[in-house]
Amino acid sequence: MYIVKYTGPGAVLAKPPAPAAPRPTPPLATPPVAAPTKAVPAKAVPSSSFGFGSLRRVTVRSRRAGVTIIVPGAGKARGTLEVRKGRSTIALGTATGTATRAGKLRLTFRLSKPAEASLRRAVAARRTRRTRGVLRVSFTGTGGAEHTRNRTVSIAMTRGR
């Protein structure tokens, strides 16, 4: 099979393309005037995670300890307060909480009597009357994504009522 293009006399040729219309020159653009912007505080920026704020110390009173965390929205939080004693880690207590909106969420840890006695011995052995512990909190937002944070805290005890 041969493909031949006849360009001789009487040939049907395609019309040549029309010349391109000259493009109008755009008017000189004036630089846009920047509208004054309002600074957004760091707290107001939405986040997918949660934080502890400035939490550094947890005080146990009457076998209870309270911690406030900052959550990005509705969801559930579960926390564990642990203390290191020798080579082992002792879980002092757990707490759960449900947030209905973004903001602060209070978790209250309730210690058992054996956990309180163990903490009391650990604190009594130190001159500062405080010991180091770890706060582990997991937050699951309504979307289902779970975020876990750990914070090293100083744990102190006061006499109950």
mmCIF file of C-alpha atoms in Angstrom:
data_model
loop_
_atom_site.group_PDB
_atom_site.id
_atom_site.type_symbol
_atom_site.label_atom_id
_atom_site.label_comp_id
_atom_site.label_asym_id
_atom_site.label_seq_id
_atom_site.Cartn_x
_atom_site.Cartn_y
_atom_site.Cartn_z
ATOM 1 C CA MET A 1 0.000 0.000 0.000
ATOM 2 C CA TYR A 2 1.322 3.384 -1.016
ATOM 3 C CA ILE A 3 0.158 6.749 0.254
ATOM 4 C CA VAL A 4 0.665 9.519 -2.245
ATOM 5 C CA LYS A 5 -0.135 13.188 -1.959
ATOM 6 C CA TYR A 6 -0.873 14.946 -5.234
ATOM 7 C CA THR A 7 0.030 18.658 -5.175
ATOM 8 C CA GLY A 8 -0.082 19.366 -8.899
ATOM 9 C CA PRO A 9 -2.572 21.448 -10.939
ATOM 10 C CA GLY A 10 -6.176 20.935 -9.885
ATOM 11 C CA ALA A 11 -5.228 19.441 -6.527
ATOM 12 C CA VAL A 12 -7.481 20.147 -3.604
ATOM 13 C CA LEU A 13 -5.366 21.835 -0.995
ATOM 14 C CA ALA A 14 -6.256 22.853 2.501
ATOM 15 C CA LYS A 15 -6.642 26.542 3.069
ATOM 16 C CA PRO A 16 -3.644 28.124 4.697
ATOM 17 C CA PRO A 17 -4.192 28.982 8.345
ATOM 18 C CA ALA A 18 -5.518 32.445 9.042
ATOM 19 C CA PRO A 19 -2.947 34.788 10.479
ATOM 20 C CA ALA A 20 -3.146 35.060 14.212
ATOM 21 C CA ALA A 21 -4.981 38.088 15.484
ATOM 22 C CA PRO A 22 -2.661 40.463 17.262
ATOM 23 C CA ARG A 23 -2.984 40.135 20.974
ATOM 24 C CA PRO A 24 -3.953 43.292 22.793
ATOM 25 C CA THR A 25 -1.338 44.429 25.212
ATOM 26 C CA PRO A 26 -2.538 44.226 28.769
ATOM 27 C CA PRO A 27 -2.828 47.503 30.623
ATOM 28 C CA LEU A 28 -0.097 48.246 33.080
ATOM 29 C CA ALA A 29 -1.079 46.544 36.284
ATOM 30 C CA THR A 30 -0.918 48.484 39.477
ATOM 31 C CA PRO A 31 0.498 46.579 42.417
ATOM 32 C CA PRO A 32 -2.257 45.285 44.688
ATOM 33 C CA VAL A 33 -2.709 47.131 47.923
ATOM 34 C CA ALA A 34 -2.162 44.775 50.832
ATOM 35 C CA ALA A 35 -5.112 44.732 53.165
ATOM 36 C CA PRO A 36 -4.179 44.974 56.818
ATOM 37 C CA THR A 37 -4.129 41.496 58.294
ATOM 38 C CA LYS A 38 -4.926 40.561 61.830
ATOM 39 C CA ALA A 39 -2.388 38.330 63.523
ATOM 40 C CA VAL A 40 -3.818 34.975 64.575
ATOM 41 C CA PRO A 41 -2.604 33.866 68.007
ATOM 42 C CA ALA A 42 -0.818 30.519 68.139
ATOM 43 C CA LYS A 43 -3.575 29.050 70.316
ATOM 44 C CA ALA A 44 -6.250 29.701 67.695
ATOM 45 C CA VAL A 45 -4.504 27.761 64.935
ATOM 46 C CA PRO A 46 -6.288 24.418 64.626
ATOM 47 C CA SER A 47 -4.194 21.355 65.234
ATOM 48 C CA SER A 48 -4.832 17.676 64.794
ATOM 49 C CA SER A 49 -3.119 16.821 68.047
ATOM 50 C CA PHE A 50 -3.314 17.872 71.683
ATOM 51 C CA GLY A 51 -0.967 19.362 74.231
ATOM 52 C CA PHE A 52 -0.158 19.640 77.907
ATOM 53 C CA GLY A 53 0.384 23.376 77.993
ATOM 54 C CA SER A 54 2.881 24.376 80.672
ATOM 55 C CA LEU A 55 2.302 21.292 82.834
ATOM 56 C CA ARG A 56 5.436 20.415 84.805
ATOM 57 C CA ARG A 57 4.198 19.278 88.229
ATOM 58 C CA VAL A 58 1.436 16.959 89.427
ATOM 59 C CA THR A 59 0.348 17.018 93.069
ATOM 60 C CA VAL A 60 -1.402 14.039 94.640
ATOM 61 C CA ARG A 61 -3.875 14.953 97.381
ATOM 62 C CA SER A 62 -6.264 12.492 99.055
ATOM 63 C CA ARG A 63 -5.278 9.778 96.547
ATOM 64 C CA ARG A 64 -6.270 12.014 93.611
ATOM 65 C CA ALA A 65 -4.305 13.985 91.049
ATOM 66 C CA GLY A 66 -5.715 16.293 88.393
ATOM 67 C CA VAL A 67 -4.232 17.218 85.029
ATOM 68 C CA THR A 68 -5.593 19.593 82.373
ATOM 69 C CA ILE A 69 -4.827 18.957 78.709
ATOM 70 C CA ILE A 70 -5.695 21.046 75.647
ATOM 71 C CA VAL A 71 -7.599 19.155 72.944
ATOM 72 C CA PRO A 72 -8.226 20.210 69.309
ATOM 73 C CA GLY A 73 -11.853 19.093 69.211
ATOM 74 C CA ALA A 74 -14.356 16.500 70.330
ATOM 75 C CA GLY A 75 -12.998 13.094 71.287
ATOM 76 C CA LYS A 76 -11.881 10.813 74.108
ATOM 77 C CA ALA A 77 -8.709 10.939 76.168
ATOM 78 C CA ARG A 78 -7.122 8.226 78.290
ATOM 79 C CA GLY A 79 -4.177 8.894 80.552
ATOM 80 C CA THR A 80 -1.812 6.947 82.784
ATOM 81 C CA LEU A 81 0.324 8.446 85.544
ATOM 82 C CA GLU A 82 3.470 6.421 86.162
ATOM 83 C CA VAL A 83 6.385 6.672 88.549
ATOM 84 C CA ARG A 84 9.766 5.010 88.273
ATOM 85 C CA LYS A 85 10.837 3.106 91.363
ATOM 86 C CA GLY A 86 14.169 1.378 91.122
ATOM 87 C CA ARG A 87 14.273 -0.515 87.834
ATOM 88 C CA SER A 88 10.532 -0.864 87.471
ATOM 89 C CA THR A 89 7.737 1.488 86.521
ATOM 90 C CA ILE A 90 4.600 1.618 88.640
ATOM 91 C CA ALA A 91 1.301 2.803 87.188
ATOM 92 C CA LEU A 92 -0.198 5.022 89.880
ATOM 93 C CA GLY A 93 -3.558 5.520 88.232
ATOM 94 C CA THR A 94 -5.516 5.935 85.036
ATOM 95 C CA ALA A 95 -8.055 8.513 83.969
ATOM 96 C CA THR A 96 -10.431 8.964 81.060
ATOM 97 C CA GLY A 97 -12.316 11.968 79.784
ATOM 98 C CA THR A 98 -14.586 12.972 76.926
ATOM 99 C CA ALA A 99 -14.343 16.350 75.204
ATOM 100 C CA THR A 100 -17.362 17.775 73.405
ATOM 101 C CA ARG A 101 -15.415 20.593 71.745
ATOM 102 C CA ALA A 102 -11.945 22.075 71.421
ATOM 103 C CA GLY A 103 -10.418 23.507 74.577
ATOM 104 C CA LYS A 104 -9.354 22.257 77.982
ATOM 105 C CA LEU A 105 -10.122 18.780 79.288
ATOM 106 C CA ARG A 106 -9.574 17.800 82.923
ATOM 107 C CA LEU A 107 -8.353 14.282 83.750
ATOM 108 C CA THR A 108 -8.545 13.094 87.375
ATOM 109 C CA PHE A 109 -6.334 10.188 88.422
ATOM 110 C CA ARG A 110 -7.495 8.078 91.368
ATOM 111 C CA LEU A 111 -4.750 6.153 93.120
ATOM 112 C CA SER A 112 -5.305 2.845 94.872
ATOM 113 C CA LYS A 113 -4.055 2.480 98.449
ATOM 114 C CA PRO A 114 -1.066 0.327 97.425
ATOM 115 C CA ALA A 115 -0.131 2.833 94.690
ATOM 116 C CA GLU A 116 -0.397 5.695 97.182
ATOM 117 C CA ALA A 117 1.791 3.853 99.695
ATOM 118 C CA SER A 118 4.377 3.115 97.019
ATOM 119 C CA LEU A 119 4.414 6.758 95.916
ATOM 120 C CA ARG A 120 4.640 7.938 99.520
ATOM 121 C CA ARG A 121 7.765 5.775 100.050
ATOM 122 C CA ALA A 122 9.327 7.057 96.812
ATOM 123 C CA VAL A 123 8.670 10.682 97.764
ATOM 124 C CA ALA A 124 9.857 10.226 101.366
ATOM 125 C CA ALA A 125 13.200 8.928 100.127
ATOM 126 C CA ARG A 126 13.932 12.240 98.395
ATOM 127 C CA ARG A 127 15.047 15.440 100.001
ATOM 128 C CA THR A 128 12.836 17.558 97.725
ATOM 129 C CA ARG A 129 9.743 15.487 98.619
ATOM 130 C CA ARG A 130 9.099 15.058 94.923
ATOM 131 C CA THR A 131 9.840 12.303 92.465
ATOM 132 C CA ARG A 132 9.943 12.097 88.729
ATOM 133 C CA GLY A 133 7.094 10.489 86.831
ATOM 134 C CA VAL A 134 5.653 10.158 83.355
ATOM 135 C CA LEU A 135 2.225 11.191 82.176
ATOM 136 C CA ARG A 136 1.091 9.221 79.101
ATOM 137 C CA VAL A 137 -2.066 10.461 77.381
ATOM 138 C CA SER A 138 -3.775 9.172 74.229
ATOM 139 C CA PHE A 139 -6.405 11.302 72.521
ATOM 140 C CA THR A 140 -8.748 9.881 69.895
ATOM 141 C CA GLY A 141 -10.664 12.506 67.969
ATOM 142 C CA THR A 142 -14.076 11.896 66.466
ATOM 143 C CA GLY A 143 -12.373 11.149 63.131
ATOM 144 C CA GLY A 144 -10.716 8.107 64.684
ATOM 145 C CA ALA A 145 -7.066 9.199 64.565
ATOM 146 C CA GLU A 146 -5.262 8.492 67.837
ATOM 147 C CA HIS A 147 -2.417 10.663 69.079
ATOM 148 C CA THR A 148 -0.242 9.814 72.079
ATOM 149 C CA ARG A 149 1.943 12.181 74.051
ATOM 150 C CA ASN A 150 4.268 11.604 76.994
ATOM 151 C CA ARG A 151 5.341 14.270 79.454
ATOM 152 C CA THR A 152 7.909 13.955 82.219
ATOM 153 C CA VAL A 153 6.488 15.547 85.350
ATOM 154 C CA SER A 154 7.487 16.123 88.925
ATOM 155 C CA ILE A 155 5.126 14.324 91.326
ATOM 156 C CA ALA A 156 4.562 15.619 94.847
ATOM 157 C CA MET A 157 2.209 14.568 97.646
ATOM 158 C CA THR A 158 0.325 16.535 100.237
ATOM 159 C CA ARG A 159 -1.520 15.316 103.288
ATOM 160 C CA GLY A 160 -5.179 14.566 102.673
ATOM 161 C CA ARG A 161 -8.100 16.142 104.456
#
